[in-house]
Tab-separated table of C-alpha atoms and ligand atoms in Angstrom:
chain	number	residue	atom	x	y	z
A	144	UNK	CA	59.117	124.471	103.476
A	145	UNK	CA	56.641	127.887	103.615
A	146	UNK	CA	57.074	130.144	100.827
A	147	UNK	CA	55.795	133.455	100.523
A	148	UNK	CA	54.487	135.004	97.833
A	149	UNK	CA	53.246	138.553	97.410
A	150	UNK	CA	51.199	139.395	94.450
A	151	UNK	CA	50.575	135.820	94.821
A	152	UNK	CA	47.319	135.577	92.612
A	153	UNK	CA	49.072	138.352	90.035
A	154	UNK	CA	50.286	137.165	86.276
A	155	UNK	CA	53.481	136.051	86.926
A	156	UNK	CA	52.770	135.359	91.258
A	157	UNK	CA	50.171	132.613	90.319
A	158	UNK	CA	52.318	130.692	87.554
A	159	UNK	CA	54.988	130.505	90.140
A	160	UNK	CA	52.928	129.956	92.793
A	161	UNK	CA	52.271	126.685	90.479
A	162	UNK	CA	55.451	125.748	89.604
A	163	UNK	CA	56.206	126.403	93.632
A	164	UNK	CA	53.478	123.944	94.687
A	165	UNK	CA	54.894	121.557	91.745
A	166	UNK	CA	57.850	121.186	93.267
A	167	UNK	CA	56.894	120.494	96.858
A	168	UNK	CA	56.824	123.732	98.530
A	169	UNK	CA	54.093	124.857	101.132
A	170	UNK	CA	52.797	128.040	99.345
A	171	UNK	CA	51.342	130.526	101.584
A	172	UNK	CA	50.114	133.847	98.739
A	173	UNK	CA	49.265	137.547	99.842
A	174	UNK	CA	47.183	139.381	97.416
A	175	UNK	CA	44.830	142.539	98.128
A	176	UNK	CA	43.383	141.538	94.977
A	177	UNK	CA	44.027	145.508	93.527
A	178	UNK	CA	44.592	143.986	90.027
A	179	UNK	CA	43.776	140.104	90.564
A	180	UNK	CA	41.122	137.556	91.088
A	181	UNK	CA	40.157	135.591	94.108
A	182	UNK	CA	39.165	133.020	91.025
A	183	UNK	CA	43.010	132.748	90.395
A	184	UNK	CA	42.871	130.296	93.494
A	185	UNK	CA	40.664	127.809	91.764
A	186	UNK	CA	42.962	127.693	88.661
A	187	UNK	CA	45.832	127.047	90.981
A	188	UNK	CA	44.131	124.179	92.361
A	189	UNK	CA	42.609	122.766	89.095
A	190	UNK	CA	46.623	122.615	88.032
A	191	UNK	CA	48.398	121.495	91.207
A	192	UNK	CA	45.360	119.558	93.083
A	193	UNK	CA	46.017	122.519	95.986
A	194	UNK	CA	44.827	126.101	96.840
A	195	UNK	CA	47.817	127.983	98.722
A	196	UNK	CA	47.159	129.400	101.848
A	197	UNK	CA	45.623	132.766	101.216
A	198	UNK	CA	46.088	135.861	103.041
A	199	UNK	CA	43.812	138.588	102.035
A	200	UNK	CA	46.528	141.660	103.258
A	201	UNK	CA	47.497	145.374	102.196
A	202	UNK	CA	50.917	145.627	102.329
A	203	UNK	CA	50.940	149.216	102.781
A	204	UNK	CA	49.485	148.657	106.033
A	205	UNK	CA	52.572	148.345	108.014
A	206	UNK	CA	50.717	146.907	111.070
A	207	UNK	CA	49.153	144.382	108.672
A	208	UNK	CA	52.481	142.699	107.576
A	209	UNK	CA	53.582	142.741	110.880
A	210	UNK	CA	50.738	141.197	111.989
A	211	UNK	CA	51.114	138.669	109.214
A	212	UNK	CA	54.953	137.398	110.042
A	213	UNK	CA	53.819	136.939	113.951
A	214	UNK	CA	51.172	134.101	112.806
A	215	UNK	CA	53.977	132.643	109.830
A	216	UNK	CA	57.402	132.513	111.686
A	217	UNK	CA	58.250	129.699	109.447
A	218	UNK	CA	58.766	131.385	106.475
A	219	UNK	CA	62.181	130.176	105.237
A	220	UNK	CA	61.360	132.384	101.856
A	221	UNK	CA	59.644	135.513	100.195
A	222	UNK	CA	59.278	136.223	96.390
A	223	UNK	CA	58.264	139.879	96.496
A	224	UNK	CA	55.687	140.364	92.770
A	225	UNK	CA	52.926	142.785	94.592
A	226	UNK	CA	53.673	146.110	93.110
A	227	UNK	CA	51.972	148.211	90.627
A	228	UNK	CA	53.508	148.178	87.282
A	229	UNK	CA	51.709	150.306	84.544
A	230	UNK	CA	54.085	152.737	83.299
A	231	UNK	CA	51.596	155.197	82.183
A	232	UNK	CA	49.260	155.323	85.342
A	233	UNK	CA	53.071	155.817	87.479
A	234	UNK	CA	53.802	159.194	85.481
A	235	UNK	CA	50.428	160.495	86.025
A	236	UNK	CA	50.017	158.945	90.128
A	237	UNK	CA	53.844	158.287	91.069
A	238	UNK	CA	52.905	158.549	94.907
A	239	UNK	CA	50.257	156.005	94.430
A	240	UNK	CA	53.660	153.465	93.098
A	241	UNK	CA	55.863	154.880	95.644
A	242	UNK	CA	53.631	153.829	98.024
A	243	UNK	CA	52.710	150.693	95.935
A	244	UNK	CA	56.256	149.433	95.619
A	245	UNK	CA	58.225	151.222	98.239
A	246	UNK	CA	56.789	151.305	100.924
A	247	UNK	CA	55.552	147.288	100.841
A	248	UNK	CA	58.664	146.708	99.791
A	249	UNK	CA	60.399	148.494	102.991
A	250	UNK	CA	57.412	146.939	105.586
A	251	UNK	CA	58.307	143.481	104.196
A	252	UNK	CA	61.771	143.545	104.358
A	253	UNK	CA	61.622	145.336	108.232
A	254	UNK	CA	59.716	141.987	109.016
A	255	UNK	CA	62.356	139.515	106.878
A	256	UNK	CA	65.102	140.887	109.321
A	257	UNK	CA	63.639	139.381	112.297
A	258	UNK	CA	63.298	135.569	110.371
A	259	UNK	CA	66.079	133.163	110.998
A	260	UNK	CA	65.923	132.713	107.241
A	261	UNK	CA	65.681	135.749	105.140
A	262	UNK	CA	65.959	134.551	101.876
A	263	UNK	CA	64.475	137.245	99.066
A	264	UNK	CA	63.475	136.973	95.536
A	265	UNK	CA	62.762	140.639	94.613
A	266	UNK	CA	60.522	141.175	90.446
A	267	UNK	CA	62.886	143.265	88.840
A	268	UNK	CA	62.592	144.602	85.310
A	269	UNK	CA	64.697	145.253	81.997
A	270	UNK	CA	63.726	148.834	82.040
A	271	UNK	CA	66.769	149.442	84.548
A	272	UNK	CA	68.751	149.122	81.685
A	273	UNK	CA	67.014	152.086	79.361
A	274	UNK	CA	68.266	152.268	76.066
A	275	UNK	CA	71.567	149.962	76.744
A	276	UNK	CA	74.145	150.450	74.271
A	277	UNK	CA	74.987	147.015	73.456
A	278	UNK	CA	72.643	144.548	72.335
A	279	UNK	CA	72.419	141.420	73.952
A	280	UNK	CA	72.270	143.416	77.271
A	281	UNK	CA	74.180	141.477	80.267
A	282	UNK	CA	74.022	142.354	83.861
A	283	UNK	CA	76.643	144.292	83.655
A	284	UNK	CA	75.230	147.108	81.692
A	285	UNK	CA	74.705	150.013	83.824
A	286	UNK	CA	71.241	151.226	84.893
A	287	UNK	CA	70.383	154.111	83.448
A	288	UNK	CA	68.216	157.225	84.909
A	289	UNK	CA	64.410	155.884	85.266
A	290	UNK	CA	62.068	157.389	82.295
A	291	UNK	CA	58.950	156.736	84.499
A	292	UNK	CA	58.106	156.481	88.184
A	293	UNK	CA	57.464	152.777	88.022
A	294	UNK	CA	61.272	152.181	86.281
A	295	UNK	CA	62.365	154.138	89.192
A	296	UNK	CA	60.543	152.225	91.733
A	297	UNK	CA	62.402	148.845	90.544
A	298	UNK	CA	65.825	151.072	90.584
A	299	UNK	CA	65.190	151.818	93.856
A	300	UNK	CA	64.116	148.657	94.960
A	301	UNK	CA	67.280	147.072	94.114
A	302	UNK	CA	69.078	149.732	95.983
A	303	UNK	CA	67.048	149.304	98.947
A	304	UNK	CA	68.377	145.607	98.918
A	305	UNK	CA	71.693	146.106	98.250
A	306	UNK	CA	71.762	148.200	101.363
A	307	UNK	CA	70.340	145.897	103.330
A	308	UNK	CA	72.253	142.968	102.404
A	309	UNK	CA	75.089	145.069	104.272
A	310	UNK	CA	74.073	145.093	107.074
A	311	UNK	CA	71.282	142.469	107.910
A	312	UNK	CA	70.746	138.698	107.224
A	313	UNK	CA	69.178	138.776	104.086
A	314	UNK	CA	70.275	137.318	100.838
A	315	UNK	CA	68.250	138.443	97.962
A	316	UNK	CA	68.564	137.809	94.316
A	317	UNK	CA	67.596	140.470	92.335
A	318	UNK	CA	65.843	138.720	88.440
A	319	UNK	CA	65.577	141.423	85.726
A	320	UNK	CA	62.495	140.424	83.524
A	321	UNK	CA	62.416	141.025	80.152
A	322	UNK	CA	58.868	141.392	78.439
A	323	UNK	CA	56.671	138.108	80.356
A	324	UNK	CA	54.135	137.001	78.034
A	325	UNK	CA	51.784	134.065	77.808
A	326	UNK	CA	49.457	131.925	80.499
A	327	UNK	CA	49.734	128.189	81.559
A	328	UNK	CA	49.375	125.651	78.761
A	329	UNK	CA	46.364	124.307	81.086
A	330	UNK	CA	44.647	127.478	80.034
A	331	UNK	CA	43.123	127.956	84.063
A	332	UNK	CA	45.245	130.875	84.933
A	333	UNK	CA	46.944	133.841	82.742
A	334	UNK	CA	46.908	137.416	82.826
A	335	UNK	CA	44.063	140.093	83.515
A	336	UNK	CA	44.682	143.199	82.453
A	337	UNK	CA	41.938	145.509	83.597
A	338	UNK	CA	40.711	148.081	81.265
A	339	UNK	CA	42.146	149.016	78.241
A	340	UNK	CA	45.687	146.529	77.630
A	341	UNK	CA	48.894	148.751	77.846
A	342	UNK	CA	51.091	146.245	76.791
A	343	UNK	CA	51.264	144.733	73.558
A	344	UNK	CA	50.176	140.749	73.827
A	345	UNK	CA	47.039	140.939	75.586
A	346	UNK	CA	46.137	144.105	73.437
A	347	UNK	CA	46.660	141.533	70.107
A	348	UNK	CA	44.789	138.443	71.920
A	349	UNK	CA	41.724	141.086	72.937
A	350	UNK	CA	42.255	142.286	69.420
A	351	UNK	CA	41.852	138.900	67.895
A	352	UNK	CA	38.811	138.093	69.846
A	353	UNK	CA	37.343	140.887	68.571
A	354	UNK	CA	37.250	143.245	72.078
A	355	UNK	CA	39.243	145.493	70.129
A	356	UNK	CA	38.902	147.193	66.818
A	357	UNK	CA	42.390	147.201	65.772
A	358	UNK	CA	45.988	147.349	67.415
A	359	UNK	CA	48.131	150.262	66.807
A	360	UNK	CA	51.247	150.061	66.194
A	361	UNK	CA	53.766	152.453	67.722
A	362	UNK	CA	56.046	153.912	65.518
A	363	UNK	CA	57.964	151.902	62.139
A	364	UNK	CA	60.031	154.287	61.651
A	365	UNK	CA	62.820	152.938	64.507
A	366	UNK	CA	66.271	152.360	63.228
A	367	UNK	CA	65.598	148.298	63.287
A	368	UNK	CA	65.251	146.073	60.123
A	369	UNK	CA	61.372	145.937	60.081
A	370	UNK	CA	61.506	150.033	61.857
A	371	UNK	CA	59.093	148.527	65.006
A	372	UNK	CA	60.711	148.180	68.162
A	373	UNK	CA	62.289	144.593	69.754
A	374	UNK	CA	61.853	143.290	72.464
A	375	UNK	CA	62.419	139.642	74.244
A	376	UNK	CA	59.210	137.529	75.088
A	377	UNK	CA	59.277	135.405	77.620
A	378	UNK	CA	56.489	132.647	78.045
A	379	UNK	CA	55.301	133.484	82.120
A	380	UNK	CA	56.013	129.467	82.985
A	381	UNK	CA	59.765	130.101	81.706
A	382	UNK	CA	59.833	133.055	84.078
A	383	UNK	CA	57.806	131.051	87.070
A	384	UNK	CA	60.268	127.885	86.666
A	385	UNK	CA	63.579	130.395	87.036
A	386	UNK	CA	61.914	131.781	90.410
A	387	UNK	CA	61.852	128.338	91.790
A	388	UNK	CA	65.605	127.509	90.946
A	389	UNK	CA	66.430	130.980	92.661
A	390	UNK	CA	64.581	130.191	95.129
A	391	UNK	CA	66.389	127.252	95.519
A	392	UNK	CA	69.496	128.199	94.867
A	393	UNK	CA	69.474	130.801	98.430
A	394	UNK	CA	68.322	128.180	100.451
A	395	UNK	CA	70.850	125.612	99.792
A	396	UNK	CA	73.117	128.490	100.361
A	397	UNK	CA	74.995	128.616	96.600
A	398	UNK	CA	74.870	131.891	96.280
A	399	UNK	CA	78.125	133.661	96.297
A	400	UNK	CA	77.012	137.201	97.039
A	401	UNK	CA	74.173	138.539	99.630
A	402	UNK	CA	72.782	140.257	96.510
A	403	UNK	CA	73.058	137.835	92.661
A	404	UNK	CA	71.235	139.353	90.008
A	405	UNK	CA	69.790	138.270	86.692
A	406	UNK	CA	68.448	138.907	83.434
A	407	UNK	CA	65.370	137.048	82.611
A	408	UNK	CA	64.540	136.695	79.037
A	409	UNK	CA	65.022	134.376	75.991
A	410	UNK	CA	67.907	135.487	74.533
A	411	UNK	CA	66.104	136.130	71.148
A	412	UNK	CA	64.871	140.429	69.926
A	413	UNK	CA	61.450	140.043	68.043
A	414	UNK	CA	60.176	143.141	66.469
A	415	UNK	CA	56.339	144.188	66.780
A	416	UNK	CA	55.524	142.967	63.547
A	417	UNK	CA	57.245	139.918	63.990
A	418	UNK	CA	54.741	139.340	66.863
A	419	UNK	CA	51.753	140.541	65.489
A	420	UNK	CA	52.518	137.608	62.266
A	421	UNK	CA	53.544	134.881	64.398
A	422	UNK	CA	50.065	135.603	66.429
A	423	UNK	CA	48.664	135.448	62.806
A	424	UNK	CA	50.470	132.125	62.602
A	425	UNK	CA	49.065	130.361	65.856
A	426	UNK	CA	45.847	131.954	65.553
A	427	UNK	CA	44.659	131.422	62.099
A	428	UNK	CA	43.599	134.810	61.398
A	429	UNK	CA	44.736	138.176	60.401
A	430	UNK	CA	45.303	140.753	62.993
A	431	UNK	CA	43.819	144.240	61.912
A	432	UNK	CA	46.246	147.048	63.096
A	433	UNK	CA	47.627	150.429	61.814
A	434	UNK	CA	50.902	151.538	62.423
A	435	UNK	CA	50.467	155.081	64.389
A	436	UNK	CA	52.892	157.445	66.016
A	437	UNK	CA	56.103	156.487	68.462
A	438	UNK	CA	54.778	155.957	71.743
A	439	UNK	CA	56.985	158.421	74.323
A	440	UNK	CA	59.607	156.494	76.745
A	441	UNK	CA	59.957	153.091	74.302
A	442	UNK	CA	63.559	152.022	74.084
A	443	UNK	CA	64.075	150.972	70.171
A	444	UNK	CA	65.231	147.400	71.673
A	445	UNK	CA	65.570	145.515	74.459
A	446	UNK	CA	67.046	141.714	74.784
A	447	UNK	CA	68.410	139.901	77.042
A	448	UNK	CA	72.041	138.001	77.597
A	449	UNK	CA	70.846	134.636	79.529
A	450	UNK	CA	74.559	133.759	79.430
A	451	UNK	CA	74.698	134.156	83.310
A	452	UNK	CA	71.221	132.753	84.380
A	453	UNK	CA	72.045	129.715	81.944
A	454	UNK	CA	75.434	129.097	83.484
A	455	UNK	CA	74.953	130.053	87.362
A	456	UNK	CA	71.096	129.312	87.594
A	457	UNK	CA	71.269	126.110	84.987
A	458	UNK	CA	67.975	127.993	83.515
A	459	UNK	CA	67.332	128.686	80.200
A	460	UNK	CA	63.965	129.596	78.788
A	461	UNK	CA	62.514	126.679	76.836
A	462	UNK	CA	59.380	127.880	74.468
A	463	UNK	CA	59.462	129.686	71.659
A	464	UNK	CA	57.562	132.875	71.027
A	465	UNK	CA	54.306	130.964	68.762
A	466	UNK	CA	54.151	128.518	71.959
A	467	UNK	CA	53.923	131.496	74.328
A	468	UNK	CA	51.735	133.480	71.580
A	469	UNK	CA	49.322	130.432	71.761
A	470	UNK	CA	48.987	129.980	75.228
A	471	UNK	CA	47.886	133.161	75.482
A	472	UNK	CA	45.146	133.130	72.690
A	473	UNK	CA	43.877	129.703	74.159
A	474	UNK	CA	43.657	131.886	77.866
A	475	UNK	CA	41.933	134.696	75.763
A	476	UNK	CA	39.840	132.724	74.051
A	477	UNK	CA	38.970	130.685	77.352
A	478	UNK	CA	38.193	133.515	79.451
A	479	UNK	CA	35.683	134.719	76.822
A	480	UNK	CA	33.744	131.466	76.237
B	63	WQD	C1	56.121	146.093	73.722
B	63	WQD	C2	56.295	146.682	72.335
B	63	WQD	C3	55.549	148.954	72.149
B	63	WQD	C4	51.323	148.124	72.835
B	63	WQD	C5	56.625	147.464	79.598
B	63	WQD	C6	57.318	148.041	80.794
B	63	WQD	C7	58.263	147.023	81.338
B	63	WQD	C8	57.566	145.744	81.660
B	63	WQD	C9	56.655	145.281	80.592
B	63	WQD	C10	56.355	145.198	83.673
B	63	WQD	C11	56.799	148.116	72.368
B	63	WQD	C12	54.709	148.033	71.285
B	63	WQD	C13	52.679	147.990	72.660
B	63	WQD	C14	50.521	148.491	71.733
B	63	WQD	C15	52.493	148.570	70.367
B	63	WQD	N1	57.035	145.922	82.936
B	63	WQD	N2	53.272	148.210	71.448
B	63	WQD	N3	51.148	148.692	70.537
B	63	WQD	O1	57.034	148.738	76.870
B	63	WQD	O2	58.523	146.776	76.367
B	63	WQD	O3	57.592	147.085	78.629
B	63	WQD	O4	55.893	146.338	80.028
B	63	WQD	O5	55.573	144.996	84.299
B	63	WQD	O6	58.847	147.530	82.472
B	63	WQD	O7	58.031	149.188	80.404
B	63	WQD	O8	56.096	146.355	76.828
B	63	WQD	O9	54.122	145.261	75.897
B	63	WQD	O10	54.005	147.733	76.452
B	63	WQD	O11	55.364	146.980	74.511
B	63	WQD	O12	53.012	148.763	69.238
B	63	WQD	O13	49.293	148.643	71.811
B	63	WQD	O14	55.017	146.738	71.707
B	63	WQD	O15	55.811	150.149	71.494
B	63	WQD	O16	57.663	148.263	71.278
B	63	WQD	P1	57.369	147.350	77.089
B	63	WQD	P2	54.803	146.574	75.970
């Protein structure tokens, strides 16, 4: 069966590109390689024994995609990852991620219409939530007004589905990702940020190798028992192997809505110093930082109820956060050697 996967050579598009090809599946991965590798193939193969088809392709060239479904009308399935997804860069260039994630998003889902299968796994995020009220947050918390161009792209892309579903073929599910973290225990593929890190893991792993001086720490003065914010790691493979089962799940047809969504996450709040001492712990080394001002738009916490994905998906994340905190130091470490 012919999957495809957008973003495919991304963070979290290549793991489940591998866990895709693990299980059997005909992988065929777009990429215009905007914030990815063309080495990321190689690591796939290394892992699974196969490179995916690759498809070189812009999505926000309308003709291109259309171009693309003509010569792959057996697509029985599209996980949707290509979008932009710094927050910062979004409040300072928000056409740039409306045209990143809307308009692919839109071009993709025109062609999905015409397949006999449409079946649509769309990278949603825990930022529709905001600041929820009640901690563990379920699905059923309500999505709160976007604090930055790229929240409100992932709003609006779950809108655009939902309207959709009403009137077309396509089933989607809609998975709400808490904060991914971590690269394959293989150590061949993991994440690249380029430039400077915005987000906090692969600033600590470039901080423990030494790329960077020190990490700062945003704020301990947050109403939480250490005063740094929580949030819920998940390892990337956790995340990869739930795509699969969702997958899964819409083409056997067990979904009970054109539209399912769920939270993606551990279950478990850690705290920023929390993280930074279990990296100390897997690492073997202290981790200079300095605790600095509050960084505008972070929530004070942010962690998932899995209740649902455990129950309906039969998913629950299985590594703790020192397992994903030492994949990625062995990816760090392996990218530098
Ligand atoms: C985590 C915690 C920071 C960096 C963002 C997006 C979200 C998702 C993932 C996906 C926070 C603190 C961070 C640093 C720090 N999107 N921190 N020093 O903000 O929870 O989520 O990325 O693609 O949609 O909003 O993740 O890793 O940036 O921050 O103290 O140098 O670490 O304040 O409490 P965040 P993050």
């Amino acid at each position: 069966m012919k999957i495809l996967v957008t973003g495919g050579l991304g963070f979290i598009g290549s793991h489940t590109v591998v866990e895709l090809q693990n299980q059997g599946f005909e992988v065929v991965a777009i990429d215009n390689l905007s914030n990815s590798s063309i080495e990321v193939l190689e690591g796939i193969e290394r892992i699974t024994g196969k490179k995916p088809i690759f498809e070189n392709i812009d999505l926000r060239e309308k003709s291109s995609v259309q171009n693309f479904f003509k010569k792959y009308q057996d697509i029985v399935g599209v996980i949707h990852f290509a979008a932009s997804k710094a927050v910062g860069e979004s409040v300072e260039n928000p056409l740039l991620y409306y045209e990143n994630n809307i308009n692919t998003l839109v071009y993709v889902l025109q062609e999905l219409t015409k397949l006999p299968q449409a079946n649509f796994i769309f990278s949603s995020s825990c930022t529709v939530y905001g600041q929820a009220e009640k901690m563990p947050i379920t699905e059923n918390a309500s999505v709160q007004p976007a604090i930055s161009p790229y929240g409100n792209t992932k709003q609006i892309g779950e809108e655009i589905i939902q309207d959709v579903a009403k009137v077309t073929n396509v089933n989607s599910i809609l998975l709400r990702y808490f904060n991914p973290i971590g690269a394959h225990p293989s150590a061949e593929i993991g994440e690249l940020p380029k430039g400077v890190p915005q987000n906090l893991v692969p600033y600590i792993t470039q901080t423990g190798i030494g790329i960077r001086k020190e990490l700062s720490v945003y704020g301990n003065d947050y109403p939480t028992p250490d005063g740094t914010c929580i949030r819920d790691y998940i390892h990337v493979v956790d995340l990869a192997k739930a795509h699969v089962i969702a997958l899964q799940r819409l083409l056997n047809k067990q979904n009970v809505e054109k539209v399912e969504t769920f939270n993606l996450g551990t279950g478990t709040g850690s705290s920023v110093l929390e993280v930074i001492h279990a990296f100390e712990k897997v690492s073997g080394q202290k981790l200079p930082y300095k605790i600095v001002d509050r960084r505008e738009g972070d929530v004070i916490a942010a962690y998932a109820n899995t209740d649902k994905a455990n129950a309906v998906l039969g998913w629950k994340a299985k590594s703790s956060l020192e397992e994903a905190l030492s994949s990625a130091w062995d990816w760090e470490q392996k990218i530098r050697s």
